[in-house]
mmCIF file with all atom_site columns, C-alpha atoms and ligand atoms in Angstrom:
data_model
loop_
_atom_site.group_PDB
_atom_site.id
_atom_site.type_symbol
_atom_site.label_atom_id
_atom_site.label_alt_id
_atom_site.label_comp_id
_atom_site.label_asym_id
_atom_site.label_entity_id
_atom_site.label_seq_id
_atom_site.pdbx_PDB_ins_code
_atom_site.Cartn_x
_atom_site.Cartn_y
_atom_site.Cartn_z
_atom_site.occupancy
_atom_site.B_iso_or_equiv
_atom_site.pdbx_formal_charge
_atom_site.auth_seq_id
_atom_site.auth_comp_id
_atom_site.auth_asym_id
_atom_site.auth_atom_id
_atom_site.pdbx_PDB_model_num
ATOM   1   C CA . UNK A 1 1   ? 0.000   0.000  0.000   1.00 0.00 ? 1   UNK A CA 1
ATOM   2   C CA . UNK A 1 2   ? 0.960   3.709  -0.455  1.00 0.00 ? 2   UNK A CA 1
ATOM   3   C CA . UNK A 1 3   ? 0.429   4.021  3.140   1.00 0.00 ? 3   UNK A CA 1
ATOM   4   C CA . UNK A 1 4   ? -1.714  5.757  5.480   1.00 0.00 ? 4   UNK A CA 1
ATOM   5   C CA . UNK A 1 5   ? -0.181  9.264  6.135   1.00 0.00 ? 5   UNK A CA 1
ATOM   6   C CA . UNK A 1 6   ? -1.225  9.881  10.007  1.00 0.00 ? 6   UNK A CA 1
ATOM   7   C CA . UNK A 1 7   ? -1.217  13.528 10.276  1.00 0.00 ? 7   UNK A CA 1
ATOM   8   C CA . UNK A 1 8   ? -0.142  14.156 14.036  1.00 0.00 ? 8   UNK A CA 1
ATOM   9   C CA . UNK A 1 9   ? 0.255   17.867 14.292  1.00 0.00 ? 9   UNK A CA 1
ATOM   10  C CA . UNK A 1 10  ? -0.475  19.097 17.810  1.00 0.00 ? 10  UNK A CA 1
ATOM   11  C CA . UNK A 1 11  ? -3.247  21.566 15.831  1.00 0.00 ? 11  UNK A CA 1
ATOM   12  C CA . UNK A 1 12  ? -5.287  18.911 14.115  1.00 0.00 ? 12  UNK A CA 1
ATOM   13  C CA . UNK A 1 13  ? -5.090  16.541 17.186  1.00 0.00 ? 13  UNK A CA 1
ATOM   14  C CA . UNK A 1 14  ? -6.487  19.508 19.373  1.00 0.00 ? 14  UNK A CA 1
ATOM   15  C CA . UNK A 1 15  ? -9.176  20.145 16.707  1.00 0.00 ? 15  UNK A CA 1
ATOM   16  C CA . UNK A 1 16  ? -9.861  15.949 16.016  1.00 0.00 ? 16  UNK A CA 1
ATOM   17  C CA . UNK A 1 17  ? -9.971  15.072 20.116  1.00 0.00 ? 17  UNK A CA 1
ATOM   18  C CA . UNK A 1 18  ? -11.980 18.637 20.479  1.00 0.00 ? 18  UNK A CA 1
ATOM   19  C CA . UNK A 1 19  ? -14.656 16.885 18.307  1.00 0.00 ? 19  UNK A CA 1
ATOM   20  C CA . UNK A 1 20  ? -14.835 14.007 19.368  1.00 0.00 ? 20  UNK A CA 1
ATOM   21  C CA . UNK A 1 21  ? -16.361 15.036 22.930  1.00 0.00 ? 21  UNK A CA 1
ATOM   22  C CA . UNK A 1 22  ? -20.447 14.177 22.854  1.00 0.00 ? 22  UNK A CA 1
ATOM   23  C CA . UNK A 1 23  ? -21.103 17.441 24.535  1.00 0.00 ? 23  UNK A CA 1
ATOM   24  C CA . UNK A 1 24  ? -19.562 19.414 21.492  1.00 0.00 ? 24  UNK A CA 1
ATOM   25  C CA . UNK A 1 25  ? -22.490 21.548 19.515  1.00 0.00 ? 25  UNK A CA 1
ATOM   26  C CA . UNK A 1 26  ? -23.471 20.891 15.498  1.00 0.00 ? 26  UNK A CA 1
ATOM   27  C CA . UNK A 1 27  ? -22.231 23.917 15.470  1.00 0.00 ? 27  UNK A CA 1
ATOM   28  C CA . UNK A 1 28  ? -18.731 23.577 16.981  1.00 0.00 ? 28  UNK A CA 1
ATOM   29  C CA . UNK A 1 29  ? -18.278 20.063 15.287  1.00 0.00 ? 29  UNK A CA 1
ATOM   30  C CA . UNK A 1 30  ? -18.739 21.491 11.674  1.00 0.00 ? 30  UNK A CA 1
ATOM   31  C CA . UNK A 1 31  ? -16.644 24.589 11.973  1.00 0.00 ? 31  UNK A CA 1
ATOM   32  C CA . UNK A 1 32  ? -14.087 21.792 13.586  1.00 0.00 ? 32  UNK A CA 1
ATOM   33  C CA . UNK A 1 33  ? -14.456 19.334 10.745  1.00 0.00 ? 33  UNK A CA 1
ATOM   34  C CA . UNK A 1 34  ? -14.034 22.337 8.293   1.00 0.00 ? 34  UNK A CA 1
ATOM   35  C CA . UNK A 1 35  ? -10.859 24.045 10.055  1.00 0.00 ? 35  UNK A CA 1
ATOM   36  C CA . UNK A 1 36  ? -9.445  20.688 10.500  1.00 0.00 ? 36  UNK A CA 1
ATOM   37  C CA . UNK A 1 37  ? -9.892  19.388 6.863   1.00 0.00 ? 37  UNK A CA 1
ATOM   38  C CA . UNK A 1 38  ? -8.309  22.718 6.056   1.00 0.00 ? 38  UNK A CA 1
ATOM   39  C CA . UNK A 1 39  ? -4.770  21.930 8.192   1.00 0.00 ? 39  UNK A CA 1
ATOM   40  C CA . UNK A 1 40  ? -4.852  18.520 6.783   1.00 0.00 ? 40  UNK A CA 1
ATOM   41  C CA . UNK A 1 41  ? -5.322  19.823 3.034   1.00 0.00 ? 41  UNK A CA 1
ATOM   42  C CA . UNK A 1 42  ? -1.421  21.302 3.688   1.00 0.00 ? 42  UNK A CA 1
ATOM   43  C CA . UNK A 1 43  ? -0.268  18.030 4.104   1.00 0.00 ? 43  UNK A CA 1
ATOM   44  C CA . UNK A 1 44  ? -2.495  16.113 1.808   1.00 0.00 ? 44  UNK A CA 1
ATOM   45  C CA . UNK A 1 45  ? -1.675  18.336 -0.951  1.00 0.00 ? 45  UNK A CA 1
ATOM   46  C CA . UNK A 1 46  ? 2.293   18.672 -0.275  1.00 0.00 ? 46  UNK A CA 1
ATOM   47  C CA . UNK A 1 47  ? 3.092   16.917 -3.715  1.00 0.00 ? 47  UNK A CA 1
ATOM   48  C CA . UNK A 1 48  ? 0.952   18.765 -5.873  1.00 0.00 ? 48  UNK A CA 1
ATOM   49  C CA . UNK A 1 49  ? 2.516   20.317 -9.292  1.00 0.00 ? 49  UNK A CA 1
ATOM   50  C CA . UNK A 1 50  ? 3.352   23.733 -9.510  1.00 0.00 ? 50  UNK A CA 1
ATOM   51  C CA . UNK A 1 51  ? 3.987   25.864 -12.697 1.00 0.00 ? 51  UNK A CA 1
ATOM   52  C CA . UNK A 1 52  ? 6.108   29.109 -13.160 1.00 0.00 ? 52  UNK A CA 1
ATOM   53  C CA . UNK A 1 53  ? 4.192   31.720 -14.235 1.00 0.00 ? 53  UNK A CA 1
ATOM   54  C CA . UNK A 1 54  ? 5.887   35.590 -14.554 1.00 0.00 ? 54  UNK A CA 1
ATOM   55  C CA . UNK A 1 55  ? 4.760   37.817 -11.827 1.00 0.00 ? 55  UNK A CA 1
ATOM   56  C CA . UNK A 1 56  ? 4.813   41.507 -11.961 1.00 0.00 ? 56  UNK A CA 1
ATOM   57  C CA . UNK A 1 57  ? 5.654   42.924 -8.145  1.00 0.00 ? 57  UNK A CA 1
ATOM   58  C CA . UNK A 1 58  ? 5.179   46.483 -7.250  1.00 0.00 ? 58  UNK A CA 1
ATOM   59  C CA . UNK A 1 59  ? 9.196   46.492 -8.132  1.00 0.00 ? 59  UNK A CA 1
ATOM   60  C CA . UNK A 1 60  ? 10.118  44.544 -10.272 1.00 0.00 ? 60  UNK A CA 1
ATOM   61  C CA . UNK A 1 61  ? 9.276   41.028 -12.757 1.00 0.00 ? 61  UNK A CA 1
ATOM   62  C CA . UNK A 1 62  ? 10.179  37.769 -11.241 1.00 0.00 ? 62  UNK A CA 1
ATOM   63  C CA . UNK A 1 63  ? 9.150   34.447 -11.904 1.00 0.00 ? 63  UNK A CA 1
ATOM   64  C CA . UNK A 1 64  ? 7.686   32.645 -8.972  1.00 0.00 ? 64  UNK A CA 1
ATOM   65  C CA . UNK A 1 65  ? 5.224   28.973 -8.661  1.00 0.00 ? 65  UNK A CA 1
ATOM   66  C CA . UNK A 1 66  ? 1.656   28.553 -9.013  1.00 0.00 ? 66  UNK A CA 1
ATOM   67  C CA . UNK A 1 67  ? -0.629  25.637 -8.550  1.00 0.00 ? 67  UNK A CA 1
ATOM   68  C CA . UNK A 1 68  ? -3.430  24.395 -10.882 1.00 0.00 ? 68  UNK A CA 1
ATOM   69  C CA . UNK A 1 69  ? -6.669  24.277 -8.952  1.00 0.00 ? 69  UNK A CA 1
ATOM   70  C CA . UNK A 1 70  ? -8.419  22.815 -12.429 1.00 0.00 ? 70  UNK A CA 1
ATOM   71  C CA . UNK A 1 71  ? -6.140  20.347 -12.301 1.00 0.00 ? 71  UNK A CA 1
ATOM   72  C CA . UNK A 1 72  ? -7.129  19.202 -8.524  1.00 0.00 ? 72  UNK A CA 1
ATOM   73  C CA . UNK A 1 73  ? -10.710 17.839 -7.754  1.00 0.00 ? 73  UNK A CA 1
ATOM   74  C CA . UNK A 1 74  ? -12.317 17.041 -4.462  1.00 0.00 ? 74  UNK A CA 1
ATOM   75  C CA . UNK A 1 75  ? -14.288 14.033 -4.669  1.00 0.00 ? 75  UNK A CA 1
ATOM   76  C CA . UNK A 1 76  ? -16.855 14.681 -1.623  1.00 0.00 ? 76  UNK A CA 1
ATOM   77  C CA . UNK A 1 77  ? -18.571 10.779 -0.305  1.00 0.00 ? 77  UNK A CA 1
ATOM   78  C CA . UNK A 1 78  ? -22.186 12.536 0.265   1.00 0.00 ? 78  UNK A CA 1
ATOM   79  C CA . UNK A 1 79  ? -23.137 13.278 3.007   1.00 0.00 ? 79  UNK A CA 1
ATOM   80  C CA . UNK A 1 80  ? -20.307 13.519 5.538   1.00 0.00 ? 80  UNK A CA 1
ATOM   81  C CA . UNK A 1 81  ? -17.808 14.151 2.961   1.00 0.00 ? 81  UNK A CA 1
ATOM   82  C CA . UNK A 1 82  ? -19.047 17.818 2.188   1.00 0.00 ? 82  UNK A CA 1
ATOM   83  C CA . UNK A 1 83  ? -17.806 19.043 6.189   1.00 0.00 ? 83  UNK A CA 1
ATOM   84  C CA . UNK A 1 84  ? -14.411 18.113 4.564   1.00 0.00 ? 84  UNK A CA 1
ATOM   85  C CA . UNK A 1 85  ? -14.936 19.141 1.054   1.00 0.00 ? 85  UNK A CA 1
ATOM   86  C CA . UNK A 1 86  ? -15.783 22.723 2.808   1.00 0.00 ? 86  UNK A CA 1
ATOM   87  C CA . UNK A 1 87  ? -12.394 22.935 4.358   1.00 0.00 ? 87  UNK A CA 1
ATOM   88  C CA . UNK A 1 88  ? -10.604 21.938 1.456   1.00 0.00 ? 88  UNK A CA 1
ATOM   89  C CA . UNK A 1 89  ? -12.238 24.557 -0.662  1.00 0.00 ? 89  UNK A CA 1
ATOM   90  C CA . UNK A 1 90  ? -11.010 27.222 1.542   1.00 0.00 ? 90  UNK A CA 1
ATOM   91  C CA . UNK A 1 91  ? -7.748  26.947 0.985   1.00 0.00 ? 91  UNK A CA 1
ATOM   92  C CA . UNK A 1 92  ? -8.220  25.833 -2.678  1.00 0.00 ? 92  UNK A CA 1
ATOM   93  C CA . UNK A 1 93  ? -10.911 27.716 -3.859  1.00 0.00 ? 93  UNK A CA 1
ATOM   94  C CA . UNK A 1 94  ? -10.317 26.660 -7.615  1.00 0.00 ? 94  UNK A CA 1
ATOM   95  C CA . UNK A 1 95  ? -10.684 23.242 -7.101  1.00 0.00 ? 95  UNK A CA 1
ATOM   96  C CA . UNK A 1 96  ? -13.183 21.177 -9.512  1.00 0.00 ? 96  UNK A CA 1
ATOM   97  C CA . UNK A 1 97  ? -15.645 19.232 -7.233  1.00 0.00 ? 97  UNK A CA 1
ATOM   98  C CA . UNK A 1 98  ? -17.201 15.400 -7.761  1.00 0.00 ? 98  UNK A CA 1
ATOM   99  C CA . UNK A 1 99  ? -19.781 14.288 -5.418  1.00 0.00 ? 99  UNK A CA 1
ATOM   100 C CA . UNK A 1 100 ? -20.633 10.414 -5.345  1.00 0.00 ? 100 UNK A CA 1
ATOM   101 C CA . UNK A 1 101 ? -24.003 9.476  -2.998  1.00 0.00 ? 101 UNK A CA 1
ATOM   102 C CA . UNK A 1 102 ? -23.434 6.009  -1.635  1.00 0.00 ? 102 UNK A CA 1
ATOM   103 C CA . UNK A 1 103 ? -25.225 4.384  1.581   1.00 0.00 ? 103 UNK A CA 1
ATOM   104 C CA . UNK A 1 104 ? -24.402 1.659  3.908   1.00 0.00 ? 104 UNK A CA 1
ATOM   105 C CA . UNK A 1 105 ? -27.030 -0.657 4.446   1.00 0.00 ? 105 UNK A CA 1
ATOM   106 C CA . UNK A 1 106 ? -27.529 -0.722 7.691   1.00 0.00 ? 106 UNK A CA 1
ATOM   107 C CA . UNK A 1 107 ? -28.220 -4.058 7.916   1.00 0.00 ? 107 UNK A CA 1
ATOM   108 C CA . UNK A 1 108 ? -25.679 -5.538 5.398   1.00 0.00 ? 108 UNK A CA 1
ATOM   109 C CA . UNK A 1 109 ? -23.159 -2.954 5.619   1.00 0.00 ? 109 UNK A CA 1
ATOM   110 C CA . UNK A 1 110 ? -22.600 -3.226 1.863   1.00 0.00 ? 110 UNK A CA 1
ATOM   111 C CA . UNK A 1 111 ? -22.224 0.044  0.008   1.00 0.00 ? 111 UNK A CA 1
ATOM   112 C CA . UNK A 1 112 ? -25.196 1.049  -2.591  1.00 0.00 ? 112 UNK A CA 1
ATOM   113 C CA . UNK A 1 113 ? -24.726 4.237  -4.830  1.00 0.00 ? 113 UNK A CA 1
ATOM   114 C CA . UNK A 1 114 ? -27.601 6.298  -6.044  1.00 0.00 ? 114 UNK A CA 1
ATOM   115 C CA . UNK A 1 115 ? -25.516 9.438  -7.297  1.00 0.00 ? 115 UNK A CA 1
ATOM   116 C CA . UNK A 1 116 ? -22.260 10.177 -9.660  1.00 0.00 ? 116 UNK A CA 1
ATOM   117 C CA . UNK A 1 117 ? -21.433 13.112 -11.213 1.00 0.00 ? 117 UNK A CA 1
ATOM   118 C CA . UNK A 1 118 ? -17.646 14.167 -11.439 1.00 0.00 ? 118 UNK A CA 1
ATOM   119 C CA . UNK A 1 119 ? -15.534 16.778 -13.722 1.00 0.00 ? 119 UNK A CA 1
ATOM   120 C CA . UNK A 1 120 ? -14.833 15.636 -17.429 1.00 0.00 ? 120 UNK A CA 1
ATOM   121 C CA . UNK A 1 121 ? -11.170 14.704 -18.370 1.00 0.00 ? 121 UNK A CA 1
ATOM   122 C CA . UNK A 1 122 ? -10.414 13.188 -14.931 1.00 0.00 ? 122 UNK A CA 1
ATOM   123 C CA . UNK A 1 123 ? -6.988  11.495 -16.764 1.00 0.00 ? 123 UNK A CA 1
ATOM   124 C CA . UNK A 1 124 ? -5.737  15.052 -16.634 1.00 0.00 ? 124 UNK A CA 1
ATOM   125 C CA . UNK A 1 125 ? -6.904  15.673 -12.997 1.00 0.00 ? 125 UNK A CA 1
ATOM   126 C CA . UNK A 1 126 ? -5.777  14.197 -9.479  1.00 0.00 ? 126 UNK A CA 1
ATOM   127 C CA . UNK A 1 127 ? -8.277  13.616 -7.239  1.00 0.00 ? 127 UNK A CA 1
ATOM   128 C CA . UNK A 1 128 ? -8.876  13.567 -3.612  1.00 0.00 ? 128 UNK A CA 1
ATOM   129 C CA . UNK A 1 129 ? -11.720 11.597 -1.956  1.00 0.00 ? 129 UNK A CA 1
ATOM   130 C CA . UNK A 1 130 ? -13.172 12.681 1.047   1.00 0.00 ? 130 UNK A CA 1
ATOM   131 C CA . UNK A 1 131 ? -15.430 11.381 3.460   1.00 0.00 ? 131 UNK A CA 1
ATOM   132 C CA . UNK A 1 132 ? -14.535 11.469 7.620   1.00 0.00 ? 132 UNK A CA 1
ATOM   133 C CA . UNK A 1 133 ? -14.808 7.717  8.475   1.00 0.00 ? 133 UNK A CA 1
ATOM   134 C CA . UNK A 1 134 ? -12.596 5.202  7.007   1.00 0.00 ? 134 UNK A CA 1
ATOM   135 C CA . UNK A 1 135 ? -14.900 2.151  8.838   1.00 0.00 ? 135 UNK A CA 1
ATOM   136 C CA . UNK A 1 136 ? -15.471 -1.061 6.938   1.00 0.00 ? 136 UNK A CA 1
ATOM   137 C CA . UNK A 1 137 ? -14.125 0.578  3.859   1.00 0.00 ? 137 UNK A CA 1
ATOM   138 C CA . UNK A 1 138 ? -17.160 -0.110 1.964   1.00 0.00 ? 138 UNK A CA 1
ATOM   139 C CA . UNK A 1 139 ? -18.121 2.864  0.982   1.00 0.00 ? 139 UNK A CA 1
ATOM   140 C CA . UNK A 1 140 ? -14.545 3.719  0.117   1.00 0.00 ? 140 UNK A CA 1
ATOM   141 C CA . UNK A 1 141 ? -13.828 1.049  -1.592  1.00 0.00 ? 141 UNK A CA 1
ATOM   142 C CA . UNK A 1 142 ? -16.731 1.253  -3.489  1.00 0.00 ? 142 UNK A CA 1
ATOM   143 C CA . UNK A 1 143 ? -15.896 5.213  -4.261  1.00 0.00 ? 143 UNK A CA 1
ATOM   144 C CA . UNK A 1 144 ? -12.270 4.363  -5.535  1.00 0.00 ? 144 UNK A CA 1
ATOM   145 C CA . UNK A 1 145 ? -13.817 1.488  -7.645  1.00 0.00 ? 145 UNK A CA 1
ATOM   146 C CA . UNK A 1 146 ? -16.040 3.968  -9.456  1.00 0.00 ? 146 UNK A CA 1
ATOM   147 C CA . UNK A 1 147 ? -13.666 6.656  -9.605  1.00 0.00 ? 147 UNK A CA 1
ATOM   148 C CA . UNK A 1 148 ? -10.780 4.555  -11.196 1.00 0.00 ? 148 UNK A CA 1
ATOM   149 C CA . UNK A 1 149 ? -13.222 3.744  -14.448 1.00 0.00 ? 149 UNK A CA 1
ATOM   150 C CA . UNK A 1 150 ? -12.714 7.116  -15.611 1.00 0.00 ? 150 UNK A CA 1
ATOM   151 C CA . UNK A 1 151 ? -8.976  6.601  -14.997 1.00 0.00 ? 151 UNK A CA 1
ATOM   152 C CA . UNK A 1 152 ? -7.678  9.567  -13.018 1.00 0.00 ? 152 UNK A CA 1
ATOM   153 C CA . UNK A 1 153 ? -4.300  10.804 -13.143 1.00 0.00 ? 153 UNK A CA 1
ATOM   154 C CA . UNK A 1 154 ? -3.905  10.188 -9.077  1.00 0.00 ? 154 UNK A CA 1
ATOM   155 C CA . UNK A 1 155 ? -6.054  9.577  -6.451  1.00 0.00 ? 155 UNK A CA 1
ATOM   156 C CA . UNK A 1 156 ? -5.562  9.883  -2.898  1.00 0.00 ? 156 UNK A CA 1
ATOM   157 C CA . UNK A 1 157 ? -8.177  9.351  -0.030  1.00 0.00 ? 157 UNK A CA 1
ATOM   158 C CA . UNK A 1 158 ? -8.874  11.809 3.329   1.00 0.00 ? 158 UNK A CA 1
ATOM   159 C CA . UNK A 1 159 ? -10.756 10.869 6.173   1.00 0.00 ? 159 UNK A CA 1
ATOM   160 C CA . UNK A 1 160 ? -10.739 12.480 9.784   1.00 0.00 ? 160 UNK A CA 1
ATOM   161 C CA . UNK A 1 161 ? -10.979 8.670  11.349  1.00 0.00 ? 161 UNK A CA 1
ATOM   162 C CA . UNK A 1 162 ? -9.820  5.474  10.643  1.00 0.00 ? 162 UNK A CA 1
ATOM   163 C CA . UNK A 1 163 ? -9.254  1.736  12.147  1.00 0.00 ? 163 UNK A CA 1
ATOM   164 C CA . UNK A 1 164 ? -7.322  -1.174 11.461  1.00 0.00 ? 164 UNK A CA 1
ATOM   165 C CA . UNK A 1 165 ? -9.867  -3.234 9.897   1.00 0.00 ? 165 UNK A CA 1
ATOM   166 C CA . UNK A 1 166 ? -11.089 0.389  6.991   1.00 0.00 ? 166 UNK A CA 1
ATOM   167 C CA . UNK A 1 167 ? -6.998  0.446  6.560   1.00 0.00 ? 167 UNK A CA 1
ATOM   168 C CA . UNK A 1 168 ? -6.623  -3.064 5.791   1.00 0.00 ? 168 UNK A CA 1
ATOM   169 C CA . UNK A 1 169 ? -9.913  -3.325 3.866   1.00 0.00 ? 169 UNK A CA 1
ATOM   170 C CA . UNK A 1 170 ? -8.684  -0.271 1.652   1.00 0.00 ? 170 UNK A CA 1
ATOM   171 C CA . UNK A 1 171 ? -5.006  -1.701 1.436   1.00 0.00 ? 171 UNK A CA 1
ATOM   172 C CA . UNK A 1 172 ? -6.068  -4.904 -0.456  1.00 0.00 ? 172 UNK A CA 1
ATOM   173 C CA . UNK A 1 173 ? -8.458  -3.323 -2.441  1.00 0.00 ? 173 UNK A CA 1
ATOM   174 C CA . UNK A 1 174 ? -6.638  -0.030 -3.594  1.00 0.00 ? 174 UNK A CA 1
ATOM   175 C CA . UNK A 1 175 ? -2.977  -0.758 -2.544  1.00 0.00 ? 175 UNK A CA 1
ATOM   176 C CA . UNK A 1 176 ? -2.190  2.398  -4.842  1.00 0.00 ? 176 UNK A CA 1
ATOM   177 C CA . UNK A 1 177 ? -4.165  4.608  -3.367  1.00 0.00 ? 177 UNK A CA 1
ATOM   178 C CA . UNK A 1 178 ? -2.734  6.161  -0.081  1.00 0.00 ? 178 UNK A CA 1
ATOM   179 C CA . UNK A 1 179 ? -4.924  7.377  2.676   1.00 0.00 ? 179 UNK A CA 1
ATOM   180 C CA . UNK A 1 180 ? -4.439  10.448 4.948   1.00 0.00 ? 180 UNK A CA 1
ATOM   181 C CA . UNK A 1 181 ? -5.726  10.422 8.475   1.00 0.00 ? 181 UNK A CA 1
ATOM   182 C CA . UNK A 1 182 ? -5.657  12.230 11.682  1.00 0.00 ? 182 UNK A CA 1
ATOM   183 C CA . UNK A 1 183 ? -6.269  9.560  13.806  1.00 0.00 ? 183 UNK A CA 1
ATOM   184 C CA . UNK A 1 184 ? -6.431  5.803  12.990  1.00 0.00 ? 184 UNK A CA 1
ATOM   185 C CA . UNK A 1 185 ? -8.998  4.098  16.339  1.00 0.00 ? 185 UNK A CA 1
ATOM   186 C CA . UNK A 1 186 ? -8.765  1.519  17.955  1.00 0.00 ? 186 UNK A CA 1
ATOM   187 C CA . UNK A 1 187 ? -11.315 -0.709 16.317  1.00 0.00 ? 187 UNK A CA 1
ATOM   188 C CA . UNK A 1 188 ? -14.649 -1.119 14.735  1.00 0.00 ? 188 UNK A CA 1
ATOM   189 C CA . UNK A 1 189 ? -17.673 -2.595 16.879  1.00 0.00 ? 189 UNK A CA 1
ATOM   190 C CA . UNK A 1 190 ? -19.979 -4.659 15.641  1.00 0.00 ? 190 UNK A CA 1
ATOM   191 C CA . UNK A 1 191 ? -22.331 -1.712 14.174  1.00 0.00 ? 191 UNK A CA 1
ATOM   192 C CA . UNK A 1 192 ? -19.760 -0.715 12.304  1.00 0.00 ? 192 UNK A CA 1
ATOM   193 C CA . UNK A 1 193 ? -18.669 2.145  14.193  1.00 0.00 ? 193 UNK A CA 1
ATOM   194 C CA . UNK A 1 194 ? -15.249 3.177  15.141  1.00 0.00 ? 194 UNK A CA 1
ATOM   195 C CA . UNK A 1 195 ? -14.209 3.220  18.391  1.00 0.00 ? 195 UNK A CA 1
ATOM   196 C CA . UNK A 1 196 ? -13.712 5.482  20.762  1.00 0.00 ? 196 UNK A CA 1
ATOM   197 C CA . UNK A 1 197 ? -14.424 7.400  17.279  1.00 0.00 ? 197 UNK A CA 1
ATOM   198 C CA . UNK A 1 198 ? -16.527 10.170 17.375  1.00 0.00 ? 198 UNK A CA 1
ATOM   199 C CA . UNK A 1 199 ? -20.492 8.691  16.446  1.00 0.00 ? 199 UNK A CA 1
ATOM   200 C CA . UNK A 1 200 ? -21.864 9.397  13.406  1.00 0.00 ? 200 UNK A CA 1
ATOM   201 C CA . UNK A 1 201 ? -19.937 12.239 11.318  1.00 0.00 ? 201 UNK A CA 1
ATOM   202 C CA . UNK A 1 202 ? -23.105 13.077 9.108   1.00 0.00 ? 202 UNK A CA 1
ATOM   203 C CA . UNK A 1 203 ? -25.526 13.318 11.991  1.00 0.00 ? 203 UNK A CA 1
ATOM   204 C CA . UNK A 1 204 ? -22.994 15.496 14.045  1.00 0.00 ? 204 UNK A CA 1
ATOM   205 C CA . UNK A 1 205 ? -21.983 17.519 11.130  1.00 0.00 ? 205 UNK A CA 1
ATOM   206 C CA . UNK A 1 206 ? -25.763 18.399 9.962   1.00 0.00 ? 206 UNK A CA 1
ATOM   207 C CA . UNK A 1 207 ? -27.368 17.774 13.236  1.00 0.00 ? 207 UNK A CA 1
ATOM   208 C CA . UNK A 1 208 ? -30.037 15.361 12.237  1.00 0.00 ? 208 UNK A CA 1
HETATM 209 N N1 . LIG B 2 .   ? -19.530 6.303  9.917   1.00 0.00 ? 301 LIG B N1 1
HETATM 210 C C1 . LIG B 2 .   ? -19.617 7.197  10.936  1.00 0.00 ? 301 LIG B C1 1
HETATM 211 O O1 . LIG B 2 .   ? -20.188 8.263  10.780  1.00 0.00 ? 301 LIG B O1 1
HETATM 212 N N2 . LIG B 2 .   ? -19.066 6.863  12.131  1.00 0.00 ? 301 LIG B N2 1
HETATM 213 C C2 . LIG B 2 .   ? -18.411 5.704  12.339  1.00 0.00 ? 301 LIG B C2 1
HETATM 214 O O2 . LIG B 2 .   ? -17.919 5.482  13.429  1.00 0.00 ? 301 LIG B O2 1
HETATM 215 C C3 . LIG B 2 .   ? -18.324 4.797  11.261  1.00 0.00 ? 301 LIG B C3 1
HETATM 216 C C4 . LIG B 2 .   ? -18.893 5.121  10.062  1.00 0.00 ? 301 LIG B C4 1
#
């Protein structure tokens, strides 16, 4: 596997273990998920190309380094993917955006998908899926499966939370694909809910 990139900076711990408290508010918990996704986009997004482009200063010409945002897109796992998707897109506004709808069952766990749309051209584009729980990997799994018939140029996968079993799941599925993290749990229970974790991301984020 390309790895799972734990990103342990005392900032996004604060914000992650902040979160994770039951008594925190919808509101506090999506303007955490946002600020959060935005400290881990620095990381995620380390690699990313950058072109010289001629700049005109107050003083003088010089060349400096810009990114592409066309060339990045932020695949958001509806719902709980769009607290990240949020934080990404303030710090790269220009980003193209693909949102995929897919469900657990709750009683099979198996993923179902009742929604795709994503940018055109995605062999010219890397992409970044996001959605805060890496559980089963189902849902994942079944994102990265989808995504990889229109043949991307990269992809790379962001949650907030994973566990050992969602890591392994995604490692013999996707071995290509690395995953970024803040935290990877102890386990999953048998609901398939990380533990300690932090409940149910979509719930907490939209406060249904
Ligand atoms: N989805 C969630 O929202 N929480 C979990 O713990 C697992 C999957």
């Amino acid at each position: 596997m390309s790895g799972v990139h734990v990103i342990d900076h005392p900032l996004v711990q604060h914000k992650l273990n902040t979160m994770r408290r039951k008594d925190a508010s919808t509101n506090t918990f999506r303007r955490l998920v946002e600020e959060l996704s935005a400290l881990m986009a620095y990381e995620v997004l380390r690699d990313i190309p950058l072109h010289e482009v001629q700049i005109e200063t107050p003083l003088e010409t010089m060349t400096g380094q810009l990114i592409d945002g066309k060339k990045l897109v932020f695949v958001s796992i509806l719902r709980a993917g769009n607290g990240i998707l949020d934080g990404m897109l303030s710090v790269v506004p220009s980003a193209r955006v693909g949102h995929i709808g897919i469900y657990r069952d709750p009683k099979t766990l198996v993923a179902v998908e009742y929604y795709f749309k994503v940018p055109k051209d995605l062999q010219e584009r890397d992409v970044v899926v996001v959605d805060p729980m890496l559980a089963t990997g189902h849902t994942a799994i079944a994102a990265v499966d989808r995504l990889k018939e229109c043949a991307p140029r990269s992809i790379k996968f962001v949650c907030l939370l994973t566990c050992p079993e969602g890591l392994a799941a995604m490692q013999e599925a996707h071995p290509d694909v690395p995953v970024y993290a803040a935290a990877v749990d102890r386990e999953l229970n048998e609901h398939g809910y990380i533990v300690p974790g932090l409940g149910d991301a979509g719930d907490r984020i939209f406060g249904t």
